[in-house]
mmCIF file of C-alpha atoms and ligand atoms in Angstrom:
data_model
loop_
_atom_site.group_PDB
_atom_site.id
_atom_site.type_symbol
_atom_site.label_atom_id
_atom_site.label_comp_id
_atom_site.label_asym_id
_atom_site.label_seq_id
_atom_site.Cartn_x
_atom_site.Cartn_y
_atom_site.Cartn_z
ATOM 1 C CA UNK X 1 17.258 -0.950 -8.916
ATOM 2 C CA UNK X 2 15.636 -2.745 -6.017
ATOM 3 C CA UNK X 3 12.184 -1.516 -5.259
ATOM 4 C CA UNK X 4 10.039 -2.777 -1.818
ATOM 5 C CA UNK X 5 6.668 -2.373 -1.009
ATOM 6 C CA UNK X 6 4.580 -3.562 1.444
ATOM 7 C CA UNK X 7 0.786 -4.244 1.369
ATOM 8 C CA UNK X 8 -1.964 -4.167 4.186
ATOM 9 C CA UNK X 9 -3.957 -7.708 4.282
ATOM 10 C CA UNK X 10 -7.478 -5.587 4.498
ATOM 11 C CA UNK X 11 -9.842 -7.715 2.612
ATOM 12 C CA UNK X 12 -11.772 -5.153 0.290
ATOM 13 C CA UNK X 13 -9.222 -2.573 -1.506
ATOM 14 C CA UNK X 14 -10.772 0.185 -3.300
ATOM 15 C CA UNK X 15 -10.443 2.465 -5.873
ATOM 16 C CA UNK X 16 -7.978 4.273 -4.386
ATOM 17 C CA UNK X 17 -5.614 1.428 -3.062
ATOM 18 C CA UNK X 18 -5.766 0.137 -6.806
ATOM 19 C CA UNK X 19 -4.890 3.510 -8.096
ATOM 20 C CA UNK X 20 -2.606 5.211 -5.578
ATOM 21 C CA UNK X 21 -0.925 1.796 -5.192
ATOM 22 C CA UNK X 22 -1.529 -1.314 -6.580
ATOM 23 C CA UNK X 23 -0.695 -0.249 -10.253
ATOM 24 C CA UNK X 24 2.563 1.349 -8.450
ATOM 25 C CA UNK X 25 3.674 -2.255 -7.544
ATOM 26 C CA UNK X 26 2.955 -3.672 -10.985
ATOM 27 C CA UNK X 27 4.774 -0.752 -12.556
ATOM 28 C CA UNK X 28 7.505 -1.435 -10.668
ATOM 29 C CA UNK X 29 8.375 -4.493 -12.253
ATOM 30 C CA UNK X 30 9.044 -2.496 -15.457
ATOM 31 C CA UNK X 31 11.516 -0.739 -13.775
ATOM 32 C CA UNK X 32 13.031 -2.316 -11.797
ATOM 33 C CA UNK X 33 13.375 -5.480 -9.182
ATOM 34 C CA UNK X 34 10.152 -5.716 -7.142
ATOM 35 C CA UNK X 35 10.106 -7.293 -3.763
ATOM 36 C CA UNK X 36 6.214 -7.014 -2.701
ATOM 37 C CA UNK X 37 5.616 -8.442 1.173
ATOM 38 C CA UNK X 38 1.537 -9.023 2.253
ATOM 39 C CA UNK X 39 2.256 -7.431 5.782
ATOM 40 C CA UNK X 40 -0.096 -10.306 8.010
ATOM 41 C CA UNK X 41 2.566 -9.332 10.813
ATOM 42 C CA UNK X 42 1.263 -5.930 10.528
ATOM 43 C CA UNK X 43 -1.893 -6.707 10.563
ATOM 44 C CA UNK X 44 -1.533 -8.340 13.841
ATOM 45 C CA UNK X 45 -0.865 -4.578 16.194
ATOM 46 C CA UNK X 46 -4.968 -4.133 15.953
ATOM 47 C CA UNK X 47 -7.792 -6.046 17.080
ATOM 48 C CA UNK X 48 -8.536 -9.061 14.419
ATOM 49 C CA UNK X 49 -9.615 -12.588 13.582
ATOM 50 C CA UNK X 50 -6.818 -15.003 12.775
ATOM 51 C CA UNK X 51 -9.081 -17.072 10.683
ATOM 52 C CA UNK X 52 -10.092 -14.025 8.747
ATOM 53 C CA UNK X 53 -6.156 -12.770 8.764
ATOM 54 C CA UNK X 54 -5.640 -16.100 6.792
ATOM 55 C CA UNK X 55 -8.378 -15.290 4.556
ATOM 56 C CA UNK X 56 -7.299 -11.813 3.669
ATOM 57 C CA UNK X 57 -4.019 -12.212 2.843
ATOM 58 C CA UNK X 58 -4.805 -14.885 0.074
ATOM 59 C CA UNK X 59 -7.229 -11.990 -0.986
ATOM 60 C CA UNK X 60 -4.310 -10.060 -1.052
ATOM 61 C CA UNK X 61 -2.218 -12.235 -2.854
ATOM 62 C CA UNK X 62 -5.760 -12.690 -5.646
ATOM 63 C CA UNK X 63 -5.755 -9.197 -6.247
ATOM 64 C CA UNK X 64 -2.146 -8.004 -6.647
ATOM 65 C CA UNK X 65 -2.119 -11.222 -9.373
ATOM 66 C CA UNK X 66 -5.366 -10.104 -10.791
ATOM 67 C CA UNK X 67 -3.984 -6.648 -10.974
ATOM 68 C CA UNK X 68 -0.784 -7.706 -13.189
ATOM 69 C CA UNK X 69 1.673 -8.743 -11.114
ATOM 70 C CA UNK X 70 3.694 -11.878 -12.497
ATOM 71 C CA UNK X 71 5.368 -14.022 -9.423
ATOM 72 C CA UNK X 72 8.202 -14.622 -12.705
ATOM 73 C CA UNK X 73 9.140 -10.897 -12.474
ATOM 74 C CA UNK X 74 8.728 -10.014 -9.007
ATOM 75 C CA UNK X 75 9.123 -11.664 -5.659
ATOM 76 C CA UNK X 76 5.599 -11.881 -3.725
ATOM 77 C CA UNK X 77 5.235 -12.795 -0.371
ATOM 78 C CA UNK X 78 3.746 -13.139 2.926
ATOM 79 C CA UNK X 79 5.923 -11.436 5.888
ATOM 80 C CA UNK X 80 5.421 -13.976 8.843
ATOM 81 C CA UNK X 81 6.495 -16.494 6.686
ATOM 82 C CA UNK X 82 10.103 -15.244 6.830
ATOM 83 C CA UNK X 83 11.429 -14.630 10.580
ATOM 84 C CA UNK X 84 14.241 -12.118 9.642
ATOM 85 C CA UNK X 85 11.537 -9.137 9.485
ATOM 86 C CA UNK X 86 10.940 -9.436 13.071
ATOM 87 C CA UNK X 87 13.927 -10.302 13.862
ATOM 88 C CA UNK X 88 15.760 -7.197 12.208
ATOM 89 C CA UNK X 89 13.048 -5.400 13.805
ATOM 90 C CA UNK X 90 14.154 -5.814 17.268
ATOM 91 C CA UNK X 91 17.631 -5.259 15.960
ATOM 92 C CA UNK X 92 16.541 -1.811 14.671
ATOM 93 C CA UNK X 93 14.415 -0.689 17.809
ATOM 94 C CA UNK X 94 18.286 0.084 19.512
ATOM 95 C CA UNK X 95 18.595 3.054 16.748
ATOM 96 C CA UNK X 96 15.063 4.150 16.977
ATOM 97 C CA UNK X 97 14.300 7.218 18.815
ATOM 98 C CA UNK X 98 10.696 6.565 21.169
ATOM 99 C CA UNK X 99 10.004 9.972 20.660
ATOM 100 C CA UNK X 100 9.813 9.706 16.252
ATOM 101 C CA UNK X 101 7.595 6.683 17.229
ATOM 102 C CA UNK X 102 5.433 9.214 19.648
ATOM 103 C CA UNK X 103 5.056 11.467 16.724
ATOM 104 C CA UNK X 104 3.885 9.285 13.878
ATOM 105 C CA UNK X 105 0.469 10.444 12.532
ATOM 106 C CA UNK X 106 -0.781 6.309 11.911
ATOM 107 C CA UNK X 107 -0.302 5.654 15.677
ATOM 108 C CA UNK X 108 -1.706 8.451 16.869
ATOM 109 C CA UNK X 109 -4.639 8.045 14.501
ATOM 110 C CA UNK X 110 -5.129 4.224 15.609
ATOM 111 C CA UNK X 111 -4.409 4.724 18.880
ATOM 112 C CA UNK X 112 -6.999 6.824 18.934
ATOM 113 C CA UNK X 113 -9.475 4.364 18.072
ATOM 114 C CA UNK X 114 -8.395 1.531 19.684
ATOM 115 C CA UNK X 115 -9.357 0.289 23.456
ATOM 116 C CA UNK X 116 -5.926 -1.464 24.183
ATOM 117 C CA UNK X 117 -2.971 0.480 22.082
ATOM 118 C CA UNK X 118 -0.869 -2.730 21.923
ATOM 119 C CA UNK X 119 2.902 -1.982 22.032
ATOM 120 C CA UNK X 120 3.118 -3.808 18.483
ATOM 121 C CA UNK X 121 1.221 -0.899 17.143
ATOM 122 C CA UNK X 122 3.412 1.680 18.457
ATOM 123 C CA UNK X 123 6.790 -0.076 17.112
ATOM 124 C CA UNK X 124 4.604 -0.333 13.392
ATOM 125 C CA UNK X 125 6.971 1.969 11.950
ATOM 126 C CA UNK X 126 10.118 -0.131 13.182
ATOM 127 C CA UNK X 127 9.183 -3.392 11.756
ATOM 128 C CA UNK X 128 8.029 -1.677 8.462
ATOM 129 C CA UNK X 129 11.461 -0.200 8.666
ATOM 130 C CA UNK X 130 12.695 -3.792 8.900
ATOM 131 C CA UNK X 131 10.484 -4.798 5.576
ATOM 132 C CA UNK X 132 12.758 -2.728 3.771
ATOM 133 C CA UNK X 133 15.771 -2.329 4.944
ATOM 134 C CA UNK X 134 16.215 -6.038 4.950
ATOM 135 C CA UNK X 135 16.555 -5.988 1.046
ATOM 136 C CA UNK X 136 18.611 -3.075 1.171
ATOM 137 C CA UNK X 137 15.641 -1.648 -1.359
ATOM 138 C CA UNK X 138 16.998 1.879 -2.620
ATOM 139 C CA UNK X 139 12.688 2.877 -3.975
ATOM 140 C CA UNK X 140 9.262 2.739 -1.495
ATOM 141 C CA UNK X 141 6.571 3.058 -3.826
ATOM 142 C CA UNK X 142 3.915 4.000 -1.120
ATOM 143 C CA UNK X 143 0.497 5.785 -0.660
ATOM 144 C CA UNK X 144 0.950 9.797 0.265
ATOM 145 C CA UNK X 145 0.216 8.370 4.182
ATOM 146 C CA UNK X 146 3.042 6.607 4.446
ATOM 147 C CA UNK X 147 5.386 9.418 3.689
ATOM 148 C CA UNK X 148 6.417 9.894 7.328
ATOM 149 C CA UNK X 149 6.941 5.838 7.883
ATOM 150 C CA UNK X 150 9.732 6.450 5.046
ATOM 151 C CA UNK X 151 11.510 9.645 6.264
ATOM 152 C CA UNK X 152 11.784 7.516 9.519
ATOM 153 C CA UNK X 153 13.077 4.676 7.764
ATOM 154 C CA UNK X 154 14.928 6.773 6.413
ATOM 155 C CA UNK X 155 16.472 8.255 10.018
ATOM 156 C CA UNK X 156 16.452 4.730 11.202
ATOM 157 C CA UNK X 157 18.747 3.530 8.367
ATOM 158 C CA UNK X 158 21.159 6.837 8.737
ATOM 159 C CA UNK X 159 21.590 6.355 12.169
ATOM 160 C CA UNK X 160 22.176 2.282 12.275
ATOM 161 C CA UNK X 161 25.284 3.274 9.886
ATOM 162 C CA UNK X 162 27.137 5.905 11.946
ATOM 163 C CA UNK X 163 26.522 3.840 14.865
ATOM 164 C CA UNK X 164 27.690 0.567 13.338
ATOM 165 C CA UNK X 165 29.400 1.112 10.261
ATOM 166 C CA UNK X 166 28.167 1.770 6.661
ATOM 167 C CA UNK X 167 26.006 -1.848 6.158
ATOM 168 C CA UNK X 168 22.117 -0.902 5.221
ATOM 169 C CA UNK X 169 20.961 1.478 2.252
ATOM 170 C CA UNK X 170 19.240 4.566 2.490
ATOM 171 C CA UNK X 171 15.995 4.153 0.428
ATOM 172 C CA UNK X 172 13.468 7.143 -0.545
ATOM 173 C CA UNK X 173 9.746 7.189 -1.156
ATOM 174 C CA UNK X 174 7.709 7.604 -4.960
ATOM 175 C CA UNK X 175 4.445 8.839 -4.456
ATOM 176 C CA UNK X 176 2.210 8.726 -7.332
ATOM 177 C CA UNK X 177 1.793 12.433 -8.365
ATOM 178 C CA UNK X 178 -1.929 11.227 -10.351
ATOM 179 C CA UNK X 179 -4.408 9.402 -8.446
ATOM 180 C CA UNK X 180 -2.723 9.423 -5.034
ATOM 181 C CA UNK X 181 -5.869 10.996 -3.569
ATOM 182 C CA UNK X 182 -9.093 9.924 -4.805
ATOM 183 C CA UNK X 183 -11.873 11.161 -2.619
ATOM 184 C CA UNK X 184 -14.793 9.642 -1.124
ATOM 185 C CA UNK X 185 -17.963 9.997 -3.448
ATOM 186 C CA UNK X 186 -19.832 10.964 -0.385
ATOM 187 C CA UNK X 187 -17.638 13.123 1.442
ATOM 188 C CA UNK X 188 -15.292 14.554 -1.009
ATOM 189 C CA UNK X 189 -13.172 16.539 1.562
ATOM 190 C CA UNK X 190 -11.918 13.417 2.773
ATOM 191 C CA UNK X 191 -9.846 10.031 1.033
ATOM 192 C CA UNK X 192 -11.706 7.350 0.193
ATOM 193 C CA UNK X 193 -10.450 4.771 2.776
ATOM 194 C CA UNK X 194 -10.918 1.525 4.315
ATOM 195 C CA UNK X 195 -11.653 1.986 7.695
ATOM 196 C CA UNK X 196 -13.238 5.434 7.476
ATOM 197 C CA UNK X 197 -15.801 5.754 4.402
ATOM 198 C CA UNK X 198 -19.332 5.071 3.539
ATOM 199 C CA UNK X 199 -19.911 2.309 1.666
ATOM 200 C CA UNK X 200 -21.527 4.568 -0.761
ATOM 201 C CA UNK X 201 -18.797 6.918 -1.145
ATOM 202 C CA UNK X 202 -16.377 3.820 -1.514
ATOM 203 C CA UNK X 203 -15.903 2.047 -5.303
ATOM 204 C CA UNK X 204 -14.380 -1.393 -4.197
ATOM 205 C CA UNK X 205 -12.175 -3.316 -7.147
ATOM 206 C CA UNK X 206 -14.829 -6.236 -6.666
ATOM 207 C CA UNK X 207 -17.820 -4.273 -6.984
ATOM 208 C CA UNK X 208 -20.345 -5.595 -9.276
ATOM 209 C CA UNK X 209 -20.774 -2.940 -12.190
ATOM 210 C CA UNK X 210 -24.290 -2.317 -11.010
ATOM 211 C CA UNK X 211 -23.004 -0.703 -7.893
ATOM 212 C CA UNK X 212 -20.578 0.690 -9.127
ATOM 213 C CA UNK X 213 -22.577 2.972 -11.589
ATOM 214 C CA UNK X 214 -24.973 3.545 -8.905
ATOM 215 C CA UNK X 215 -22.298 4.552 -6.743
ATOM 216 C CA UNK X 216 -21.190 7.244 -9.381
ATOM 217 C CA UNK X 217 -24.766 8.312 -10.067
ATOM 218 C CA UNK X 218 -25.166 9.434 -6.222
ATOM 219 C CA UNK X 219 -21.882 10.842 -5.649
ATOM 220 C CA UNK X 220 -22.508 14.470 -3.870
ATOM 221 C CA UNK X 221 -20.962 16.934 -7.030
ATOM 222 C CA UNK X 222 -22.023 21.154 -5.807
ATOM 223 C CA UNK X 223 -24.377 23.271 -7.073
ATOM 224 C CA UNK X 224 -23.615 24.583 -10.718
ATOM 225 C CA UNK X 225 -23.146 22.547 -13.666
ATOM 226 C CA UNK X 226 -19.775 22.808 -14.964
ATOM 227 C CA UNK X 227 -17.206 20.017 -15.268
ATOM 228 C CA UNK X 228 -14.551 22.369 -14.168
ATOM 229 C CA UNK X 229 -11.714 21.131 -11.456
ATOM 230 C CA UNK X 230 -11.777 23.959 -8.461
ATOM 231 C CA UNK X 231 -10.986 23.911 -4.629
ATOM 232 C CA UNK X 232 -14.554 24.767 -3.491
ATOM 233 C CA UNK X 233 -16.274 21.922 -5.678
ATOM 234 C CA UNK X 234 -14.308 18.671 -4.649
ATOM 235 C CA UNK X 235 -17.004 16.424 -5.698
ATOM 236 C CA UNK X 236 -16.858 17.459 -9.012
ATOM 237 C CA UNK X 237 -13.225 17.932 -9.081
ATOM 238 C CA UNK X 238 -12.655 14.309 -7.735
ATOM 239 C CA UNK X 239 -14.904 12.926 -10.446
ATOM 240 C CA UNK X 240 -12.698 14.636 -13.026
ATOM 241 C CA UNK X 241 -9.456 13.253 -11.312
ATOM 242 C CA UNK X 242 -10.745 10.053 -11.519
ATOM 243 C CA UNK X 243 -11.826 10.112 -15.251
ATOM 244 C CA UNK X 244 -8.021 11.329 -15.977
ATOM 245 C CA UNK X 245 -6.177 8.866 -14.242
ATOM 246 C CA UNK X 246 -8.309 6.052 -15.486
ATOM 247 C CA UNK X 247 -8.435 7.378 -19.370
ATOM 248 C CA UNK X 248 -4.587 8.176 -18.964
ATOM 249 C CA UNK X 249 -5.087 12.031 -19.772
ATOM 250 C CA UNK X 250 -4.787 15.265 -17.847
ATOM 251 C CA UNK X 251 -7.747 16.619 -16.067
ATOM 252 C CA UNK X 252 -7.760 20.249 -18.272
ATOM 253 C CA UNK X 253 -8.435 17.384 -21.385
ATOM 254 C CA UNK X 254 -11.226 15.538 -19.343
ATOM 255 C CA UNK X 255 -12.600 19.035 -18.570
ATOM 256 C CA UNK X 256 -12.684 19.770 -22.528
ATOM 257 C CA UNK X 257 -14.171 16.715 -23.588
ATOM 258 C CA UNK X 258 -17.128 16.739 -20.955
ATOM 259 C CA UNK X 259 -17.799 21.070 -21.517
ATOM 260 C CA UNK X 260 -20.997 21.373 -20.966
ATOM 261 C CA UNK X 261 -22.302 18.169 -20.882
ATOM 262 C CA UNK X 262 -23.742 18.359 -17.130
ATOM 263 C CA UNK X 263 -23.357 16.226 -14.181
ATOM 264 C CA UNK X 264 -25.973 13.443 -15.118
ATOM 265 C CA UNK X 265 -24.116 12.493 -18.246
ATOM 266 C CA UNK X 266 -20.547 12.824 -16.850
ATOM 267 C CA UNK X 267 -21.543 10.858 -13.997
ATOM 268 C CA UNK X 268 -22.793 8.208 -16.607
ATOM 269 C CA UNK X 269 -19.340 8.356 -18.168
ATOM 270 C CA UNK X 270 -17.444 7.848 -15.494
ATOM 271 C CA UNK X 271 -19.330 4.979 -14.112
ATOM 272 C CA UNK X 272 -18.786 3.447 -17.411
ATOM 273 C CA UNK X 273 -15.061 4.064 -17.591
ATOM 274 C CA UNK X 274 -14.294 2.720 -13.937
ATOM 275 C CA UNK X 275 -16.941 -0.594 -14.855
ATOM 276 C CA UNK X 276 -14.894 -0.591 -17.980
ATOM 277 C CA UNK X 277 -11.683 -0.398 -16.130
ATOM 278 C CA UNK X 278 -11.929 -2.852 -13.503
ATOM 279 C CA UNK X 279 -14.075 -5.596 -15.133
ATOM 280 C CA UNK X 280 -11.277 -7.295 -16.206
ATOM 281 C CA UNK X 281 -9.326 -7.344 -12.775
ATOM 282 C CA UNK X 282 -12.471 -8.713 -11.455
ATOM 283 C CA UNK X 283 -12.782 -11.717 -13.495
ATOM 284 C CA UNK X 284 -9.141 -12.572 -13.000
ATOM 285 C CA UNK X 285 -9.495 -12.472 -9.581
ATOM 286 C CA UNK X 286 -12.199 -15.033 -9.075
ATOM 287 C CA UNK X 287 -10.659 -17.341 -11.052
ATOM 288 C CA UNK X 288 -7.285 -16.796 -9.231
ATOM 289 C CA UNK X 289 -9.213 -16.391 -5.985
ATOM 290 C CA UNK X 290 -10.717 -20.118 -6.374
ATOM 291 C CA UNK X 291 -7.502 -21.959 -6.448
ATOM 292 C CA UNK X 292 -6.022 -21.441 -2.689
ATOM 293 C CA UNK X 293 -3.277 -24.337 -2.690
ATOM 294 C CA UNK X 294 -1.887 -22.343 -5.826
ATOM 295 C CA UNK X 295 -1.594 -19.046 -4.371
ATOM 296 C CA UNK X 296 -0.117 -20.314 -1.430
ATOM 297 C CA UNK X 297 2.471 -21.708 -3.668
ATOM 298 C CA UNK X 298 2.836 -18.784 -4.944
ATOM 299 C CA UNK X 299 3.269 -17.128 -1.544
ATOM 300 C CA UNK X 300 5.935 -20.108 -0.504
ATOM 301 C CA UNK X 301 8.292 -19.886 -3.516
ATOM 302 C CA UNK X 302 8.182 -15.689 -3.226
ATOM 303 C CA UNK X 303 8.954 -16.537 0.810
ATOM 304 C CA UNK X 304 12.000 -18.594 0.132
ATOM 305 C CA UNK X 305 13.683 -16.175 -2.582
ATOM 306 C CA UNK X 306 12.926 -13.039 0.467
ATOM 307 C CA UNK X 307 14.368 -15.584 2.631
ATOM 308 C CA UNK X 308 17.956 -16.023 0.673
ATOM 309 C CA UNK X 309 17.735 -12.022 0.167
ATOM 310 C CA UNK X 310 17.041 -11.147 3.819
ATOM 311 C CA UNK X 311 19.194 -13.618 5.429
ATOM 312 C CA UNK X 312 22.849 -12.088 3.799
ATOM 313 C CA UNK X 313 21.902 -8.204 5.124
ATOM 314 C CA UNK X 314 20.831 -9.686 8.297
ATOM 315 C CA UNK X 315 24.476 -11.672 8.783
ATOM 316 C CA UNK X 316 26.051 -8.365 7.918
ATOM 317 C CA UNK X 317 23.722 -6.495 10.838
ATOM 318 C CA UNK X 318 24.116 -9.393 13.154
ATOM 319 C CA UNK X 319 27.900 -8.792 12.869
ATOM 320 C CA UNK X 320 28.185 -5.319 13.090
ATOM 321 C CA UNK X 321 25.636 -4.857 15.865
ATOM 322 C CA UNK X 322 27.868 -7.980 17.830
ATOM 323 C CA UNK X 323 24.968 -10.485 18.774
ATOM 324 C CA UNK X 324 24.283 -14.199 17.393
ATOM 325 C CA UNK X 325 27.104 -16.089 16.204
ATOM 326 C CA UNK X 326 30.538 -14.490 15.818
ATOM 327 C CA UNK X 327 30.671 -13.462 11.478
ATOM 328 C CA UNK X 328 33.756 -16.604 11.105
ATOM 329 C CA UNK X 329 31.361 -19.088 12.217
ATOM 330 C CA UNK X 330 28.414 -18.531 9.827
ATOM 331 C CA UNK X 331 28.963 -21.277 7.162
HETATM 332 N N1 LIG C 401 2.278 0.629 6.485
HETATM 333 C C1 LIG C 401 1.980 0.376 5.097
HETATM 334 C C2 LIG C 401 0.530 0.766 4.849
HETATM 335 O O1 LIG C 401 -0.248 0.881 5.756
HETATM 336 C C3 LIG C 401 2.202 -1.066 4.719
HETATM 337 C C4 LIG C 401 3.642 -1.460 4.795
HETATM 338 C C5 LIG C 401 4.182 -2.351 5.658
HETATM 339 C C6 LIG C 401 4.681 -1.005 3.951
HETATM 340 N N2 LIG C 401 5.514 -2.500 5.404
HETATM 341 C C7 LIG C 401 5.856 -1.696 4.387
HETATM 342 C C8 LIG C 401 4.762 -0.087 2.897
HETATM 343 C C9 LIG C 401 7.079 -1.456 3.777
HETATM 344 C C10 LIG C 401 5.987 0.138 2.300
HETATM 345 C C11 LIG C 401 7.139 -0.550 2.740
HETATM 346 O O2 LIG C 401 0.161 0.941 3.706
#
C-alpha cells in the first residue's frame, strides 16, 4: 500500500503535530510505502521570509528524522524540488470546481487573517491534491483539519477519471482516533496550534524539560479535584488524554491509576511523562539538526526517487488530458 503525507515547514511543531501526526508518518512505514513531501511550495500562499522558509524546512526534515523516520524505508522530500507537483496542479485546476475551493474551512480561516489573500492560497487545496495524486497514494494519514482537503481530493480525483478516462487513484484519509486533538493548556476549548495558542498553553517537541513541567504545572484544570474525563472540565480531561496517548493506555486506566491523587500531583506526572517522552527526540534532533549538507542529502536522494514516481502518472495525465508531447514520442 502506498501511503502520502504532506508536512507544513512551520519551524516549532508541538505536542500535538508530534502526536496527531508525526508518529502517523513514522507508523506508516510499518505498514506500508511512505512517500512524506516538506510542503515549502505551500508554505509560499502566506506572507513569509525565504531565508527563514529555507531554514524551516531543514527543521522539518531534523524532526521527522529525530522522530523515527528512516530515509531507507520511506521516501522524504522537499516539494519545490520536484516540478511535477505544480505542474499536475495546473493540470488538475480544469476538474476543480471554484466553488469547493470557496467553501474550504483553511481558506476561509487564512483568508481571514491575511491583508492580500494571494490566489496561491485559494488553489491550496489543488496543489495538495497534486501531492498526492501524483503517487497515485491509495492512504492520507492527516490531522482531523485536513479532512475536507481529502474529500476534495477525493472529488478532484473522481472527476479527472470520468472526464479523461480511469488514470489516477482514489485515496481516503486515516485520522488518528487517540491524540488527534490535544488541547491548549491554557484554553482547553480550543487545539493547541501553531498560529493560534499561547505560548503557555503550547508544549513544543524542543522545549527544554524545565518548561515543559512548568507548562503542565499552570495548565487551567476546573474547580473540583477529580481526575475524571467529562465535557464541562476540558482542562482536566485534556490532561488525561494526553497521559493515555503518551503511556499507550486508555483514558478510563489513566483515570484509575491517578483516583484521587489531585491535580498538583497529576500535573507532576504528566509533566514527567511528556519530559520523559520527548527527551529523546530532542537530543536526536540537535545532533541531526547540526549537520545541514547531510540533510539536504537526504532531501536530494528522497527528491529524485518522488521524481521517477511522479514523472510516469504525470505522462499518463499529460496524455489523457492531450497537452505536452504526443504519448509515442516520450522516450
Ligand atoms: N495542508 C496540509 C496541512 O496543513 C499539508 C499538506 C500539503 C498535505 N500537502 C499534503 C497533507 C498532502 C496531506 C497530503 O497539514
Amino acid at each position: 500500500m502506498r501511503i502520502f503525507s504532506g508536512i507544513q515547514p512551520t519551524g516549532r511543531k508541538h505536542l500535538g503535530n508530534y502526536i496527531g501526526a508525526i508518529r502517523q508518518y513514522v507508523q506508516a512505514q510499518e505498514r506500508g510505502e511512505a512517500i512524506l513531501c516538506i510542503v515549502d511550495l505551500h508554505a509560499t500562499t502566506v506572507p513569509y521570509d525565504p531565508a527563514a522558509l529555507r531554514r524551516s524546512v531543514l527543521d522539518t526534515a531534523a524532526m521527522l528524522l529525530a522522530a523515527g523516520l528512516d530515509p531507507a524505508r520511506c521516501v522524504l522530500f522537499r516539494q519545490g524540488d520536484v516540478a511535477e507537483h505544480p505542474e499536475l496542479c495546473w493540470l488538475l485546476c480544469s476538474v476543480t470546481a471554484h466553488g469547493d475551493l470557496n467553501r474550504m474551512h483553511q481558506f476561509k480561516e487564512k483568508s481571514a487573517r491575511h491583508e492580500l489573500v494571494s490566489a496561491g492560497l485559494f488553489l491550496y487545496p489543488v496543489l495538495q491534491a497534486a501531492d498526492v495524486l501524483a503517487y497515485r497514494a491509495e492512504e492520507v494519514p492527516v490531522g482531523a483539519d485536513q479532512r475536507q482537503h481529502v474529500e476534495l481530493m477525493r472529488d478532484i480525483a473522481l472527476r479527472f477519471n470520468e472526464r479523461f478516462g480511469e488514470t489516477l487513484v482514489v485515496p481516503r484519509h486515516r485520522i488518528p482516533e487517540v491524540g488527534a486533538r490535544i488541547m491548549d493548556l491554557q484554553e482547553p476549548e480550543r487545539k493547541m496550534s501553531t498560529t493560534d495558542s499561547t505560548e503557555q498553553g503550547t508544549i513544543y517537541v524542543l522545549d527544554q524539560p524545565s518548561a515543559i513541567v512548568k507548562k503542565l504545572k499552570s495548565a487551567v484544570t476546573d474547580s473540583g479535584r477529580d481526575i475524571i474525563r467529562s465535557p464541562e472540565k476540558p482542562g482536566i480531561s485534556n490532561l488525561i488524554e494526553v497521559m493515555a496517548v503518551i503511556g499507550e493506555t486508555e483514558s478510563a486506566d489513566v483515570e484509575l491509576e491517578f483516583d484521587g491523587a489531585g491535580y498538583g500531583s497529576f500535573k507532576q506526572a504528566v509533566g514527567d511523562a511528556v519530559v520523559e517522552f520527548l527527551a529523546p527526540v530532542r537530543e536526536r534532533y540537535a545532533e541531526l539538526r547540526g549537520d545541514e549538507a547531510a540533510l539536504e542529502a537526504v532531501l536530494g536522494e528522497g527528491a529524485e526517487r518522488a521524481r521517477v514516481l511522479a514523472r510516469e502518472t504525470l505522462a499518463d495525465v499529460r496524455g489523457r488530458m492531450g497537452v505536452g508531447p504526443p504519448p509515442a514520442a516520450v522516450p
